Amino acid sequence: MPELNATHDPKLTSWVESANDGRTDFPIQNLPFAIFRRQGSQEAWRGGVAIGDQIVDLAGSVQAGAFSGNARAAAQAATEPTLNRLMGLGATASSALRQALSQALQTGSAAEATLKACLVPQAEAEYALPARIGDYTDFYTSVHHATNIGKLFRPDNPLLPNYKWVPIGYHGRSSSIGVSGQSFKRPRGQVKPADADQPQVQASQRMDIELEMGLFVGAGNALGEPIAIEQAESHIFGLVLLNDWSARDIQPWEYQPLGPFLAKNFASTISPWIVTMEALAPFRAPFAHPEGDPQPLPYLSSSANSAAGGLNIQLEALIETPKMRAAGGGPARITHTNYRHAYWTAAQMVAHHTVNGCNLQPGDLLGTGTLSGPTLDQACALIELTSGGKNPIQLANGEQRTWLQDGDTVILRGWCERPGAARIGFGECVGTVLASAD
Ligand code: CA
């Protein structure tokens, strides 16, 4: 588990002025990674690090000789069109680069002139997926979401007895994961209305969101060699926001007996900036199962995980309907929760995923599952917020939503703040539902 060091010092400021306003997601204490290029250009995609409203071009920085030693090797790996090689170098390498960037971007740094020439304004950038995602696994780590959904799908048996013992997950599909800004056609599929004798094929009428976080795997493990929970976090490169779009009318007809399939694999959207585990060190939270619940089995338990396995990350989802867009008044918040409510931690996800010897690889993505909090206003999917479609959400402009309509944009945001630490954030994860193909 990364420890606090000089890079987290809340007193640090940067010669990039926009990093110092106390409101930016990207102060010098954050330094998240993305893959970017100038909008509309034919430039090569390459790694960058956010600072205020700017991006440090890592390819340009390496060329300019901005780094040495381990930091240079890490930055060199990040000049490629994906961050997989940087991720595979492990936490020590990205930590060396973080330390070098922190020093070079500090107020008064001798590297100012060199790095200033390597800045690209975020307003002029476009982003690609930060990694080539080989495998995507989605967990189900909110007991509140699992219970809310279970009540709707199985009223007599909402929370299955395995839930409190085993971190539930399924293997998803990586080809349809896109970066923020993604828009996708409303999916079609088999739907069976409760009162019908047989299913029909139609465009989904129950388009939903799932507010999640995604964990990018850093260094992998060899097939057959589980990752112990004590080492699990050193295999996580960092976190992004993840919207796991879901078709709630396709899902109930197909999900038994093998789990989610076409209701889930038509689109998933992630934010471009990966906030590293090291950047999150000031925002750890204790982890415990409620009294009376089964305690995690030994391979899912460690003193460090109990002391600080949780992450205090505030999360919100907002909707912007076409009418709101036309009026120019901005989006409306539909939920606000915190990642610390999860029933299983990031380290437990990694330890469980590999307990059977399954090999994780750099750039694999592990979704947390929908991160609904303990109360209904902290629910992170429309199916919960509307009680299965029965109670539409009232939006401030007079509109209602039960499910998403064509042209609706959903925006996820995440940030961390507490006294004695610099506020850091994740940027945005934005996606839009378009009309179906016919
Ligand atoms: Ca999900």
CSV table of N, CA, C and O in Angstrom, one decimal, residues 345-388:
chain,number,residue,atom,x,y,z
A,345,THR,N,-12.7,-4.7,-1.1
A,345,THR,CA,-11.8,-3.7,-1.5
A,345,THR,C,-11.1,-4.0,-2.8
A,345,THR,O,-11.1,-5.1,-3.3
A,346,ALA,N,-10.3,-3.0,-3.3
A,346,ALA,CA,-9.5,-3.2,-4.5
A,346,ALA,C,-8.5,-4.4,-4.3
A,346,ALA,O,-8.4,-5.2,-5.2
A,347,ALA,N,-7.9,-4.4,-3.1
A,347,ALA,CA,-6.9,-5.5,-2.9
A,347,ALA,C,-7.6,-6.9,-2.8
A,347,ALA,O,-7.1,-7.9,-3.4
A,348,GLN,N,-8.8,-6.9,-2.3
A,348,GLN,CA,-9.5,-8.2,-2.2
A,348,GLN,C,-9.9,-8.6,-3.6
A,348,GLN,O,-10.0,-9.8,-4.0
A,349,MET,N,-10.3,-7.7,-4.5
A,349,MET,CA,-10.6,-8.0,-5.9
A,349,MET,C,-9.4,-8.7,-6.6
A,349,MET,O,-9.6,-9.7,-7.3
A,350,VAL,N,-8.2,-8.1,-6.4
A,350,VAL,CA,-7.0,-8.7,-7.1
A,350,VAL,C,-6.7,-10.1,-6.4
A,350,VAL,O,-6.4,-11.0,-7.2
A,351,ALA,N,-6.7,-10.2,-5.1
A,351,ALA,CA,-6.4,-11.4,-4.4
A,351,ALA,C,-7.4,-12.5,-4.8
A,351,ALA,O,-7.0,-13.7,-5.1
A,352,HIS,N,-8.7,-12.2,-4.9
A,352,HIS,CA,-9.7,-13.2,-5.3
A,352,HIS,C,-9.5,-13.6,-6.8
A,352,HIS,O,-9.6,-14.8,-7.1
A,353,HIS,N,-9.3,-12.6,-7.6
A,353,HIS,CA,-9.2,-12.9,-9.1
A,353,HIS,C,-8.1,-13.9,-9.4
A,353,HIS,O,-8.2,-14.6,-10.3
A,354,THR,N,-7.1,-13.8,-8.6
A,354,THR,CA,-5.9,-14.7,-8.9
A,354,THR,C,-5.7,-15.9,-7.9
A,354,THR,O,-4.8,-16.6,-8.1
A,355,VAL,N,-6.7,-16.1,-7.0
A,355,VAL,CA,-6.5,-17.1,-6.0
A,355,VAL,C,-6.4,-18.5,-6.7
A,355,VAL,O,-5.8,-19.4,-6.2
A,356,ASN,N,-7.0,-18.6,-7.9
A,356,ASN,CA,-7.0,-19.9,-8.6
A,356,ASN,C,-5.8,-20.0,-9.5
A,356,ASN,O,-5.7,-20.9,-10.3
A,357,GLY,N,-5.0,-19.0,-9.5
A,357,GLY,CA,-3.8,-19.0,-10.5
A,357,GLY,C,-4.1,-18.2,-11.7
A,357,GLY,O,-3.2,-18.1,-12.6
A,358,CYS,N,-5.3,-17.6,-11.9
A,358,CYS,CA,-5.6,-16.8,-13.1
A,358,CYS,C,-4.5,-15.7,-13.2
A,358,CYS,O,-4.2,-15.0,-12.2
A,359,ASN,N,-4.0,-15.5,-14.4
A,359,ASN,CA,-3.0,-14.5,-14.6
A,359,ASN,C,-3.6,-13.1,-15.1
A,359,ASN,O,-4.3,-13.1,-16.0
A,360,LEU,N,-3.3,-12.1,-14.3
A,360,LEU,CA,-3.7,-10.7,-14.7
A,360,LEU,C,-2.5,-10.2,-15.6
A,360,LEU,O,-1.3,-10.5,-15.3
A,361,GLN,N,-2.8,-9.3,-16.5
A,361,GLN,CA,-1.8,-8.7,-17.3
A,361,GLN,C,-1.9,-7.2,-17.3
A,361,GLN,O,-2.9,-6.6,-17.1
A,362,PRO,N,-0.7,-6.5,-17.5
A,362,PRO,CA,-0.7,-5.0,-17.5
A,362,PRO,C,-1.8,-4.5,-18.5
A,362,PRO,O,-1.9,-4.9,-19.6
A,363,GLY,N,-2.6,-3.6,-18.0
A,363,GLY,CA,-3.7,-3.0,-18.8
A,363,GLY,C,-5.0,-3.7,-18.7
A,363,GLY,O,-6.0,-3.2,-19.3
A,364,ASP,N,-5.1,-4.8,-18.0
A,364,ASP,CA,-6.4,-5.4,-17.7
A,364,ASP,C,-7.2,-4.4,-16.9
A,364,ASP,O,-6.7,-3.7,-16.1
A,365,LEU,N,-8.5,-4.5,-17.1
A,365,LEU,CA,-9.4,-3.6,-16.3
A,365,LEU,C,-10.4,-4.4,-15.4
A,365,LEU,O,-11.0,-5.3,-15.9
A,366,LEU,N,-10.4,-4.0,-14.2
A,366,LEU,CA,-11.3,-4.6,-13.2
A,366,LEU,C,-12.3,-3.6,-12.7
A,366,LEU,O,-12.0,-2.6,-12.1
A,367,GLY,N,-13.6,-3.8,-13.1
A,367,GLY,CA,-14.6,-2.9,-12.6
A,367,GLY,C,-15.1,-3.3,-11.2
A,367,GLY,O,-15.1,-4.4,-10.8
A,368,THR,N,-15.4,-2.2,-10.4
A,368,THR,CA,-15.8,-2.5,-9.1
A,368,THR,C,-17.3,-3.0,-9.0
A,368,THR,O,-17.7,-3.5,-8.0
A,369,GLY,N,-18.0,-2.8,-10.1
A,369,GLY,CA,-19.5,-3.0,-10.0
A,369,GLY,C,-20.1,-1.7,-9.5
A,369,GLY,O,-19.4,-0.8,-9.0
A,370,THR,N,-21.4,-1.6,-9.7
A,370,THR,CA,-22.2,-0.4,-9.4
A,370,THR,C,-22.0,0.0,-7.9
A,370,THR,O,-22.2,-0.9,-7.0
A,371,LEU,N,-21.6,1.2,-7.6
A,371,LEU,CA,-21.1,1.6,-6.3
A,371,LEU,C,-22.2,2.2,-5.4
A,371,LEU,O,-21.9,3.1,-4.6
A,372,SER,N,-23.4,1.7,-5.5
A,372,SER,CA,-24.5,2.3,-4.7
A,372,SER,C,-24.2,2.3,-3.2
A,372,SER,O,-23.6,1.3,-2.7
A,373,GLY,N,-24.5,3.4,-2.6
A,373,GLY,CA,-24.3,3.6,-1.1
A,373,GLY,C,-25.5,3.1,-0.4
A,373,GLY,O,-26.4,2.5,-0.9
A,374,PRO,N,-25.4,3.2,1.0
A,374,PRO,CA,-26.4,2.6,1.8
A,374,PRO,C,-27.8,3.2,1.7
A,374,PRO,O,-28.8,2.5,2.1
A,375,THR,N,-28.0,4.4,1.2
A,375,THR,CA,-29.4,4.9,1.1
A,375,THR,C,-29.7,5.1,-0.3
A,375,THR,O,-28.9,5.2,-1.2
A,376,LEU,N,-31.0,5.2,-0.6
A,376,LEU,CA,-31.5,5.2,-2.0
A,376,LEU,C,-31.0,6.4,-2.8
A,376,LEU,O,-30.8,6.2,-4.0
A,377,ASP,N,-30.8,7.5,-2.2
A,377,ASP,CA,-30.3,8.7,-2.9
A,377,ASP,C,-28.8,8.5,-3.3
A,377,ASP,O,-28.3,9.3,-4.0
A,378,GLN,N,-28.2,7.4,-2.8
A,378,GLN,CA,-26.8,7.1,-3.1
A,378,GLN,C,-26.8,5.9,-4.1
A,378,GLN,O,-25.7,5.4,-4.3
A,379,ALA,N,-27.9,5.6,-4.7
A,379,ALA,CA,-27.9,4.5,-5.6
A,379,ALA,C,-27.3,4.9,-6.9
A,379,ALA,O,-27.5,6.1,-7.3
A,380,CYS,N,-26.6,4.0,-7.6
A,380,CYS,CA,-25.8,4.4,-8.8
A,380,CYS,C,-26.3,3.8,-10.1
A,380,CYS,O,-25.5,3.6,-11.0
A,381,ALA,N,-27.6,3.4,-10.1
A,381,ALA,CA,-28.2,3.0,-11.4
A,381,ALA,C,-29.6,3.5,-11.4
A,381,ALA,O,-30.3,3.5,-10.3
A,382,LEU,N,-30.2,3.7,-12.6
A,382,LEU,CA,-31.6,4.2,-12.6
A,382,LEU,C,-32.5,3.1,-12.1
A,382,LEU,O,-33.6,3.5,-11.5
A,383,ILE,N,-32.2,1.9,-12.3
A,383,ILE,CA,-33.1,0.8,-11.9
A,383,ILE,C,-33.3,0.9,-10.4
A,383,ILE,O,-34.4,0.6,-9.9
A,384,GLU,N,-32.3,1.3,-9.7
A,384,GLU,CA,-32.5,1.5,-8.2
A,384,GLU,C,-33.2,2.8,-7.9
A,384,GLU,O,-34.1,2.9,-7.1
A,385,LEU,N,-32.7,3.9,-8.6
A,385,LEU,CA,-33.2,5.2,-8.3
A,385,LEU,C,-34.7,5.4,-8.6
A,385,LEU,O,-35.4,6.2,-8.0
A,386,THR,N,-35.2,4.5,-9.5
A,386,THR,CA,-36.6,4.6,-9.9
A,386,THR,C,-37.4,3.4,-9.4
A,386,THR,O,-38.5,3.2,-9.8
A,387,SER,N,-36.8,2.7,-8.5
A,387,SER,CA,-37.5,1.5,-7.9
A,387,SER,C,-38.0,0.6,-9.1
A,387,SER,O,-39.1,0.2,-9.2
A,388,GLY,N,-37.0,0.2,-9.9
A,388,GLY,CA,-37.4,-0.8,-11.0
A,388,GLY,C,-38.2,-0.1,-12.1
A,388,GLY,O,-38.9,-0.8,-12.8
